PDB file of C-alpha atoms in Angstrom:
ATOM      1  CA  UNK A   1       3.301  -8.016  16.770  1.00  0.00           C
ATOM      2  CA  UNK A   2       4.629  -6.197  13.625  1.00  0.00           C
ATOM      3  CA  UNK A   3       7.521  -4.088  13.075  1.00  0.00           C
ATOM      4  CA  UNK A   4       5.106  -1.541  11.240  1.00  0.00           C
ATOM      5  CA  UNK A   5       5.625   1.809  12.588  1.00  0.00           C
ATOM      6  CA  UNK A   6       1.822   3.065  13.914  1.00  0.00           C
ATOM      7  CA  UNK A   7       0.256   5.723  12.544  1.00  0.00           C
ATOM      8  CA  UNK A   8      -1.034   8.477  15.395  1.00  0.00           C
ATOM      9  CA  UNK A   9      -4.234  10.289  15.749  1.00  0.00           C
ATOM     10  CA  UNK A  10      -2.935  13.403  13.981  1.00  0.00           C
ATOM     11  CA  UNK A  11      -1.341  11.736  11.090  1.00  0.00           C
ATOM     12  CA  UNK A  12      -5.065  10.299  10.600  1.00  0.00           C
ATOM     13  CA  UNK A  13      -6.743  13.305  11.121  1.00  0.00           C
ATOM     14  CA  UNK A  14      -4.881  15.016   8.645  1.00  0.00           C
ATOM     15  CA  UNK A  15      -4.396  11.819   5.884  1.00  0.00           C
ATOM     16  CA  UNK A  16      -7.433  12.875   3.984  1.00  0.00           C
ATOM     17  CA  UNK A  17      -6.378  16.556   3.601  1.00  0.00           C
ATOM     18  CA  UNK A  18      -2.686  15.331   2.467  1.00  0.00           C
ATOM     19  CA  UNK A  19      -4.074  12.920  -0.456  1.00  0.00           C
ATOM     20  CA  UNK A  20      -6.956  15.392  -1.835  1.00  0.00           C
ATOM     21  CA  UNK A  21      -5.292  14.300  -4.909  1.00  0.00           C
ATOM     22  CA  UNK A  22      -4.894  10.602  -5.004  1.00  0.00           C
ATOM     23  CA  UNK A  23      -8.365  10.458  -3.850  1.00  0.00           C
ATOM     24  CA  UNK A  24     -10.050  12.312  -6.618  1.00  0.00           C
ATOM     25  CA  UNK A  25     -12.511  10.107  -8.523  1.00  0.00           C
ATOM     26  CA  UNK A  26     -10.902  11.051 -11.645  1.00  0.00           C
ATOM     27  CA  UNK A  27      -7.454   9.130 -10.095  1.00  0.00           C
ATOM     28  CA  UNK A  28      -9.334   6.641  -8.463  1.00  0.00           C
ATOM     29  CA  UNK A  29     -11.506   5.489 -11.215  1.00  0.00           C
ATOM     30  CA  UNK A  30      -8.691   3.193 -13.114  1.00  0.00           C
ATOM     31  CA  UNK A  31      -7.874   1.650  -9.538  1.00  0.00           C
ATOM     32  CA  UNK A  32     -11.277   0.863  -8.446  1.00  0.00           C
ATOM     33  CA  UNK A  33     -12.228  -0.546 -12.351  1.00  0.00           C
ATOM     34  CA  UNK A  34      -9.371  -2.751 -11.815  1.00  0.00           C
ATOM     35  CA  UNK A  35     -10.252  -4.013  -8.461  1.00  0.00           C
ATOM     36  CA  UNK A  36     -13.601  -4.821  -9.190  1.00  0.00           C
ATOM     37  CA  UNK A  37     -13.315  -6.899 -12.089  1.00  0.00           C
ATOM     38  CA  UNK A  38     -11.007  -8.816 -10.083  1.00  0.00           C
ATOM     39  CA  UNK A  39     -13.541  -9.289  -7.681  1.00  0.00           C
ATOM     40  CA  UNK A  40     -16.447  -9.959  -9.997  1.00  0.00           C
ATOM     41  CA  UNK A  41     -19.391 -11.339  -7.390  1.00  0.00           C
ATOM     42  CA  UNK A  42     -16.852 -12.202  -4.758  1.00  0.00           C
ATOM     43  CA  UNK A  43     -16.002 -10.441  -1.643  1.00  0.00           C
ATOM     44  CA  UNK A  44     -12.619  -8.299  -1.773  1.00  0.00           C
ATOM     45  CA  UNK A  45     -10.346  -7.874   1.511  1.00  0.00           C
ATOM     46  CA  UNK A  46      -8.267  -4.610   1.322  1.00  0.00           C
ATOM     47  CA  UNK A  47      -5.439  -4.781   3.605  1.00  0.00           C
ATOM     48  CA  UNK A  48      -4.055  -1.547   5.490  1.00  0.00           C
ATOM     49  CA  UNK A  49      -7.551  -0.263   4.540  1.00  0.00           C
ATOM     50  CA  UNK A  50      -6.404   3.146   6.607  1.00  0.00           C
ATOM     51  CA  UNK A  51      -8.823   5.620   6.031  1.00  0.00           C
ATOM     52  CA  UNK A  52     -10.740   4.000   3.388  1.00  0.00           C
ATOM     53  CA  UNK A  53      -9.618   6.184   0.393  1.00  0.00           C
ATOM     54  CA  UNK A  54     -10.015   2.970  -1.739  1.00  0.00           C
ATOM     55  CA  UNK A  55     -12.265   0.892   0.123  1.00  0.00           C
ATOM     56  CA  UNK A  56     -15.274   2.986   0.931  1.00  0.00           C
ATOM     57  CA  UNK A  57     -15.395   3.943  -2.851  1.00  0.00           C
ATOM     58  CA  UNK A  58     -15.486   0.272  -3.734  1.00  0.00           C
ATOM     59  CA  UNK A  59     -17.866  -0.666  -1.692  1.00  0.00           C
ATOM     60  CA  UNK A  60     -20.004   2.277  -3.467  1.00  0.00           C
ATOM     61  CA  UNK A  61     -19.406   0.670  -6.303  1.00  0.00           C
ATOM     62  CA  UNK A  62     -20.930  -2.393  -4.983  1.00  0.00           C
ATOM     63  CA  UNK A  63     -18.191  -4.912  -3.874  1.00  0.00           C
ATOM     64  CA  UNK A  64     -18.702  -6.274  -0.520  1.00  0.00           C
ATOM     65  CA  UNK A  65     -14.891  -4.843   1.320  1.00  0.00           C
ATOM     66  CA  UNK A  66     -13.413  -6.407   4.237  1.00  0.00           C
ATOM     67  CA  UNK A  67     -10.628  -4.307   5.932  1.00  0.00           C
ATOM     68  CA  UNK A  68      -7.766  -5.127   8.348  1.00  0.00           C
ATOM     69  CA  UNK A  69      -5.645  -2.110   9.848  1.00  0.00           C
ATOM     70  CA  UNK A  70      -3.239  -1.883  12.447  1.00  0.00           C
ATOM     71  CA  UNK A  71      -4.224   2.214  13.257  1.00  0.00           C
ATOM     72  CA  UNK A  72      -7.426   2.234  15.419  1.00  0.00           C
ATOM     73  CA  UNK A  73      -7.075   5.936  14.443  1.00  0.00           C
ATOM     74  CA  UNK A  74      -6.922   5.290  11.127  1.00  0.00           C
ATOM     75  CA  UNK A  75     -10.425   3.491  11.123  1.00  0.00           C
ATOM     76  CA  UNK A  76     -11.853   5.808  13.482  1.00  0.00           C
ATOM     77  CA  UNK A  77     -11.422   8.198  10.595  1.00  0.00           C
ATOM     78  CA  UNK A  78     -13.102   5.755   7.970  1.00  0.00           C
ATOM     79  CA  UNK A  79     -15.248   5.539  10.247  1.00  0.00           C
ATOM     80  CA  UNK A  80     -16.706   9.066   9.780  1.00  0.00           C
ATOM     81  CA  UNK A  81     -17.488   7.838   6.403  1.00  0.00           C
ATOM     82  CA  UNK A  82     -18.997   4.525   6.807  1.00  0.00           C
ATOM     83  CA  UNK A  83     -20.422   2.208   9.250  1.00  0.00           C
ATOM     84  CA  UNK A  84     -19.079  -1.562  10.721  1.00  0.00           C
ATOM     85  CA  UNK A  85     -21.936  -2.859   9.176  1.00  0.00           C
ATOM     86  CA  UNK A  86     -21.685  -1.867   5.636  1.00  0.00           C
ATOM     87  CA  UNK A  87     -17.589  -2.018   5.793  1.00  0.00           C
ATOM     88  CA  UNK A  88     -16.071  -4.584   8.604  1.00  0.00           C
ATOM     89  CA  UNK A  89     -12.355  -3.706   9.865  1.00  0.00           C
ATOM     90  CA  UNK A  90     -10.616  -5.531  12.054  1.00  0.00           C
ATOM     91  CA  UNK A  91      -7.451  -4.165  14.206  1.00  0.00           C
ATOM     92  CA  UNK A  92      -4.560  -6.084  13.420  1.00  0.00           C
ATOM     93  CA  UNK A  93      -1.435  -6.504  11.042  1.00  0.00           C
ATOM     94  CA  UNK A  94      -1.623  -7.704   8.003  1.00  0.00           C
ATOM     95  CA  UNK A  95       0.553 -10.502   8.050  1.00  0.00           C
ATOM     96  CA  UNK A  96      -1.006 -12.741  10.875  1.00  0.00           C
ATOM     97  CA  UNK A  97      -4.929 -10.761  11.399  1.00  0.00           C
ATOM     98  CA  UNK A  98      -7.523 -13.481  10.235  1.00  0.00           C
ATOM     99  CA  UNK A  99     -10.946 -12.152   9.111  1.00  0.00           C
ATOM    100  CA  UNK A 100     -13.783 -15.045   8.828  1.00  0.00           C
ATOM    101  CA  UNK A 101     -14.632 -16.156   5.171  1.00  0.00           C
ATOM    102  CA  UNK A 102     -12.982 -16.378   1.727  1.00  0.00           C
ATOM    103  CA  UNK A 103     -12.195 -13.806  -0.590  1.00  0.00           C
ATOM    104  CA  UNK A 104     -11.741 -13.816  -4.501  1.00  0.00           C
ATOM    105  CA  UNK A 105     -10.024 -10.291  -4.144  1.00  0.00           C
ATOM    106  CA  UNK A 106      -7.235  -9.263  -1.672  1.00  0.00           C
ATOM    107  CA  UNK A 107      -5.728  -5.899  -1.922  1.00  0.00           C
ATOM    108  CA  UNK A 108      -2.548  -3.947  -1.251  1.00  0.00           C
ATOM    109  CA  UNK A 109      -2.391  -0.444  -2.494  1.00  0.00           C
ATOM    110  CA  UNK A 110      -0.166   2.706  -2.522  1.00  0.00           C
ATOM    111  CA  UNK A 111       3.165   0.690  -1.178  1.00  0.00           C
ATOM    112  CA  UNK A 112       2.105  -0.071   2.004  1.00  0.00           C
ATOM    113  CA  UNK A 113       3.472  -3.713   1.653  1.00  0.00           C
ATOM    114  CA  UNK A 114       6.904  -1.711   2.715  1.00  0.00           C
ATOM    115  CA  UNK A 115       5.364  -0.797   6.159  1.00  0.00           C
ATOM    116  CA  UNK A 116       6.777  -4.287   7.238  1.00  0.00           C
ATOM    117  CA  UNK A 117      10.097  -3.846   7.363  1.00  0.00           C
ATOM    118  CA  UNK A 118      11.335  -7.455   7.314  1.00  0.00           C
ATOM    119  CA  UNK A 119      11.602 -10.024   4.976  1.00  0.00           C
ATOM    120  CA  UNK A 120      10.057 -12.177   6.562  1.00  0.00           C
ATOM    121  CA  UNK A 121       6.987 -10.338   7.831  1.00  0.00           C
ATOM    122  CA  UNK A 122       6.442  -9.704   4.244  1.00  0.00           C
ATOM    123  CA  UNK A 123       6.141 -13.275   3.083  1.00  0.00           C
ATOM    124  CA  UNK A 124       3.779 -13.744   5.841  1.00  0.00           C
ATOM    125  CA  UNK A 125       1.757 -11.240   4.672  1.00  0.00           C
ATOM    126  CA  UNK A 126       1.900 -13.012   0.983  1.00  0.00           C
ATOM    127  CA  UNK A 127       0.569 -16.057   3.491  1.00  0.00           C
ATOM    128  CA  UNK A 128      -2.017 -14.436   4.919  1.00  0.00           C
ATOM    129  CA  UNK A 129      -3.207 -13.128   1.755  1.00  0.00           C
ATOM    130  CA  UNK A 130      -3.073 -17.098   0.280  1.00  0.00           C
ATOM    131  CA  UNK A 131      -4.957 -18.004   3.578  1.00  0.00           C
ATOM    132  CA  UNK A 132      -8.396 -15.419   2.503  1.00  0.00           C
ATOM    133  CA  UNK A 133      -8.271 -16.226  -1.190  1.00  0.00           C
ATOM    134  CA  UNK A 134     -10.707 -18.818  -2.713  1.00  0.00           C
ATOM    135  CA  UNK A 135      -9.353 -20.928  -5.038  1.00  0.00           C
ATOM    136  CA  UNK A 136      -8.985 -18.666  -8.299  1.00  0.00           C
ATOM    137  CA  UNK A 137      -8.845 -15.791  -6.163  1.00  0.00           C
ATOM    138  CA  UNK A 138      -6.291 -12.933  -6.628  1.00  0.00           C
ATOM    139  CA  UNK A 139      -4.004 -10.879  -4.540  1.00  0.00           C
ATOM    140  CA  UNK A 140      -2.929  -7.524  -5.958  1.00  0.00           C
ATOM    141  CA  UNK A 141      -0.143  -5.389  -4.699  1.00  0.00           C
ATOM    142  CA  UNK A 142       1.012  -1.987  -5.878  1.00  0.00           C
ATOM    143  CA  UNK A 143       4.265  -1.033  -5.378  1.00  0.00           C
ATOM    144  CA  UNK A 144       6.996   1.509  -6.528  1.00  0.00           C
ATOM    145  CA  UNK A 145       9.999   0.307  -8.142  1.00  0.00           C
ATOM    146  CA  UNK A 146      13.405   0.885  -5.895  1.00  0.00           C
ATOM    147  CA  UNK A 147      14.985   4.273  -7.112  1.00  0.00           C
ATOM    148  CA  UNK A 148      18.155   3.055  -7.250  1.00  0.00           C
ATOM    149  CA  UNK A 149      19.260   3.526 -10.500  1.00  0.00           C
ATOM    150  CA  UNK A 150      18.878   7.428  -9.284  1.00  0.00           C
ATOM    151  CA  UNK A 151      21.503   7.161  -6.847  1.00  0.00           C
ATOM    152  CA  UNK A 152      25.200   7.664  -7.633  1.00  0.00           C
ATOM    153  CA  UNK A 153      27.829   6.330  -6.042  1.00  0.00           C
ATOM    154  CA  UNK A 154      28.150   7.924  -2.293  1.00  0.00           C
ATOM    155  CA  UNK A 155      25.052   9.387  -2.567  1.00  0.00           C
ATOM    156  CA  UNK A 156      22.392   8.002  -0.140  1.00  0.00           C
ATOM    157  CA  UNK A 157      19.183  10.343  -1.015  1.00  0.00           C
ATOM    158  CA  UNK A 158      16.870  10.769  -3.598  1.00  0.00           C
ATOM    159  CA  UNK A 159      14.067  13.617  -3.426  1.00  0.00           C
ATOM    160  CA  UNK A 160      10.487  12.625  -4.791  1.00  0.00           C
ATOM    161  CA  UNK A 161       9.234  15.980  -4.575  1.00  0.00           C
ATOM    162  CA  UNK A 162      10.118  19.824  -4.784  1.00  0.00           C
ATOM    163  CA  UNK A 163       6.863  22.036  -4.470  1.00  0.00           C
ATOM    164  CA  UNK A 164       5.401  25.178  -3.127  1.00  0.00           C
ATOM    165  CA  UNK A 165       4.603  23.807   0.294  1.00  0.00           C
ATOM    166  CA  UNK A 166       6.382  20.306   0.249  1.00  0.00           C
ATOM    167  CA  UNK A 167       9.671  19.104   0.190  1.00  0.00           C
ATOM    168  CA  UNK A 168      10.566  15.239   0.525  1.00  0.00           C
ATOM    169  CA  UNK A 169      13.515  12.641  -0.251  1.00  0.00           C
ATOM    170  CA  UNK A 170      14.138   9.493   0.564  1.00  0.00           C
ATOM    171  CA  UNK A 171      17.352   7.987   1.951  1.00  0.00           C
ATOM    172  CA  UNK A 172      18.453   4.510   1.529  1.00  0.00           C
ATOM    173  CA  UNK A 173      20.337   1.602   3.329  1.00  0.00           C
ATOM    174  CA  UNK A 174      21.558  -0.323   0.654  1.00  0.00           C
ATOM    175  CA  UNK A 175      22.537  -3.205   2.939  1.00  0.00           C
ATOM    176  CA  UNK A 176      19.147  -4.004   4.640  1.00  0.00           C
ATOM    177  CA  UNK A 177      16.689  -2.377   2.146  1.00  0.00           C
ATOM    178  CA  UNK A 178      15.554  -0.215   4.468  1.00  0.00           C
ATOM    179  CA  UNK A 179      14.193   3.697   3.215  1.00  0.00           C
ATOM    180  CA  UNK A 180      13.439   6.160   5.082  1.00  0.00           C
ATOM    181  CA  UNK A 181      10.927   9.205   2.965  1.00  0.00           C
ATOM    182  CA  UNK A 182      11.458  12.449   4.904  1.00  0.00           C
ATOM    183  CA  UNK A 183       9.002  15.111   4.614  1.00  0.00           C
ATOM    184  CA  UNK A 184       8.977  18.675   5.293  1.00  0.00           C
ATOM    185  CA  UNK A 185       5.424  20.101   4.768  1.00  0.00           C
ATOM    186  CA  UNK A 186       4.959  23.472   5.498  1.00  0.00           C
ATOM    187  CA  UNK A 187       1.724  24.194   7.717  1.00  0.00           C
ATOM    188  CA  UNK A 188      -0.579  27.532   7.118  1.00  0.00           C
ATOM    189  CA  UNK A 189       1.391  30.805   5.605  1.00  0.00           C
ATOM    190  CA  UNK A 190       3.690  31.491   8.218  1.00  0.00           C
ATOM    191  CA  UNK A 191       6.974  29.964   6.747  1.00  0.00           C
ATOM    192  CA  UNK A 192       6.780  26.982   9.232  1.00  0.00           C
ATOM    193  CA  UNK A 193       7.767  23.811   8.205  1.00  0.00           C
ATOM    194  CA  UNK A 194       6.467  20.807   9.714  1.00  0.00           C
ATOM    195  CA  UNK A 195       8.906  17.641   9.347  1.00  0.00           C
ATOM    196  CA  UNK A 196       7.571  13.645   9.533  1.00  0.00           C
ATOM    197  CA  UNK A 197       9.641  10.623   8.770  1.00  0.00           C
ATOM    198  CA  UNK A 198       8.592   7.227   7.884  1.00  0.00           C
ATOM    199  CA  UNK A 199      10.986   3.752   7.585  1.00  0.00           C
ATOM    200  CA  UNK A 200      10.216   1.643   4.653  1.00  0.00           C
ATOM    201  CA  UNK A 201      11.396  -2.344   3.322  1.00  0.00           C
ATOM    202  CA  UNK A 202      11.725  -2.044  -0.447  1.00  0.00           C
ATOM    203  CA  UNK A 203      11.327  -4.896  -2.212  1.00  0.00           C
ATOM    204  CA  UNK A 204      11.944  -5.713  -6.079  1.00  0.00           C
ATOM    205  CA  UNK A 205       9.467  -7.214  -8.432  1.00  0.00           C
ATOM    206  CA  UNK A 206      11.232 -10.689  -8.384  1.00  0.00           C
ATOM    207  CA  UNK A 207      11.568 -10.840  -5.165  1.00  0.00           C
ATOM    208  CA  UNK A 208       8.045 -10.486  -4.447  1.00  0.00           C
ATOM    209  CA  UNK A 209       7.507 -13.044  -6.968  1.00  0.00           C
ATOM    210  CA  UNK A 210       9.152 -15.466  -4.942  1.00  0.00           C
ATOM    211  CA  UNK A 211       7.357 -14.741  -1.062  1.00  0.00           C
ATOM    212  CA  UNK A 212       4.494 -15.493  -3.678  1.00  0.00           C
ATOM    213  CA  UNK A 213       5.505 -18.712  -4.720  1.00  0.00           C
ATOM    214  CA  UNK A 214       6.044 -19.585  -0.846  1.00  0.00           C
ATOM    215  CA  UNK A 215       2.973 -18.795  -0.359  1.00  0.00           C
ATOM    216  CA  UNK A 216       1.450 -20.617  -2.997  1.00  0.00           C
ATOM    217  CA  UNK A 217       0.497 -17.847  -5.635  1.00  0.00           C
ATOM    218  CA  UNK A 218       0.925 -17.837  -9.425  1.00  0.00           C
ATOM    219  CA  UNK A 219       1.931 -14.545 -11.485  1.00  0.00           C
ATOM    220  CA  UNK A 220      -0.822 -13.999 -13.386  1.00  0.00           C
ATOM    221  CA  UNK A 221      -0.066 -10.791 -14.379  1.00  0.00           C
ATOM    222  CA  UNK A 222       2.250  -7.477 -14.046  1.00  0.00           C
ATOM    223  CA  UNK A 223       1.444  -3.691 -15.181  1.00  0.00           C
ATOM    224  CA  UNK A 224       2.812  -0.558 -14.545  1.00  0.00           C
ATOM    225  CA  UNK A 225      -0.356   0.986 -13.639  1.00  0.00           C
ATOM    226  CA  UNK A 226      -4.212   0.785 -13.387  1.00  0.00           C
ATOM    227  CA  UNK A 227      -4.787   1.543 -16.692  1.00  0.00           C
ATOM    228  CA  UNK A 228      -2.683  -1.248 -17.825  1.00  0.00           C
ATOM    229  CA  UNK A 229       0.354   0.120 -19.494  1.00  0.00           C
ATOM    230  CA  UNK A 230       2.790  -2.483 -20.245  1.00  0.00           C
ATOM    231  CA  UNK A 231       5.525  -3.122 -17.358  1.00  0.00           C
ATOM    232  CA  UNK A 232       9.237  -2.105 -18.560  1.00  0.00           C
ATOM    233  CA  UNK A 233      12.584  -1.522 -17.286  1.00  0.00           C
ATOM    234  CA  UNK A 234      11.756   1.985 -17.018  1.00  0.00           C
ATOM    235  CA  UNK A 235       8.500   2.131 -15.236  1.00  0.00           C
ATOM    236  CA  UNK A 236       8.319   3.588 -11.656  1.00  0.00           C
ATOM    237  CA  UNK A 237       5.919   1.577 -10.423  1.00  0.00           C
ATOM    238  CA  UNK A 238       3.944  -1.744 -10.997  1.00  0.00           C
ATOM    239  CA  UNK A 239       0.781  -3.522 -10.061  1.00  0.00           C
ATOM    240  CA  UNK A 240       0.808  -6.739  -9.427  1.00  0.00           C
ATOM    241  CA  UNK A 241      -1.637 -10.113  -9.435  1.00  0.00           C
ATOM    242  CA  UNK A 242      -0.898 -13.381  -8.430  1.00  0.00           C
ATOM    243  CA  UNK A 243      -3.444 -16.341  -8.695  1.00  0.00           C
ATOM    244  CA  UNK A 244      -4.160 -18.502  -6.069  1.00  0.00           C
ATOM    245  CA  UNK A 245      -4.427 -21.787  -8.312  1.00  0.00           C
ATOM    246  CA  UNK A 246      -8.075 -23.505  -8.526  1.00  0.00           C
TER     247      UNK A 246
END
């Protein structure tokens, strides 16, 4: 059981569409350099593989992928691009699913570590990623950095975008670092607006740090994004790898 909210069918059947962008080789080709020289001859494990946007392309590129995903109807759209054979995906959460085998690479893109929304469901997941990794093997996460520094006092919402046919902001509780990103994306040219919602468990740098150090990882290294650009106090974002020691 997780706390992760489930994606539905036509969330899936419209991911793709939403992240045209994000999925572009030309964005895609710093992440999936990075991943693969992490892998090197190994086997990589990508978990919340959803629709494959990373996965499928690394596997093109020749590293043997392993997915886990909780959304059957999020694999039943990767599945449209690639079959169990070439690209195994198991149903499950990420923080307790066990796939057979050891890994050198295990993968967490695009913030979807905050889809648990507990601590401790997170440092499980850290766990779970320690239980797949060979010794020497590496588990990456990427993760925004908590807005917070955005928010004034008494306000409770930050917005992450302001375009043509998309509006969305995120609220916060401060208490239990809980977000919430609200959405309103406006569907075909009649002035409609569709709204979505989805809860998130922000966590800081350091504290990830430390569900890695319960779980037996080393930092080996911190960025603030595929192309390696040094980490600071200002970056929005970071990617992260921790070593499983040898």
């Amino acid at each position: 059981m997780t706390s992760s909210e489930l994606w539905t069918r036509a969330t899936a059947d419209r991911y793709d569409a939403e992240e045209t962008e994000t999925s572009s080789a030309a964005v895609l080709e710093p992440t999936l350099a990075f991943l693969a020289e992490l892998a090197g001859d190994g086997r990589a494990l990508e978990f919340a593989i959803g629709t494959g946007r990373v996965g499928v392309p690394l596997r093109e590129r020749g590293v043997p992928v392993v997915g886990i995903e909780l959304s059957e109807h999020m694999t039943a759209v990767l599945r449209r691009k690639i079959d169990e054979s070439t690209l195994p995906v198991s149903i499950g959460d990420m923080a307790t699913t066990v796939v057979p085998g050891e890994f050198t690479l295990v993968y967490l893109v695009y913030n979807t570590i905050t889809n648990l929304l507990t601590q401790d469901e997170q440092v499980e997941c850290f766990r779970n990623a320690a239980r797949h990794l060979e010794p020497g093997g590496r588990f990456v996460i990427e993760l925004g950095v908590p807005p917070l520094r955005l928010l004034p006092p008494g306000q409770v919402a930050v917005p992450f975008d302001v375009s043509e046919r998309h509006l969305g902001f995120d609220t916060f509780d401060l208490v239990e670092q809980i977000l919430v990103s609200h959405h309103f994306t406006r569907d075909g040219d009649d002035g409609r607006y569709r709204r979505g919602s989805s809860r998130q468990r922000y966590a800081w740098p350091a504290e990830l740090d430390l569900m890695a150090r319960i779980a037996g990882l080393e930092l080996e290294r911190r960025v603030a994004d595929w192309d390696g650009v040094p980490f600071t106090e200002d970056s929005a974002k970071h990617i992260s790898v921790w070593r499983k020691p040898a």
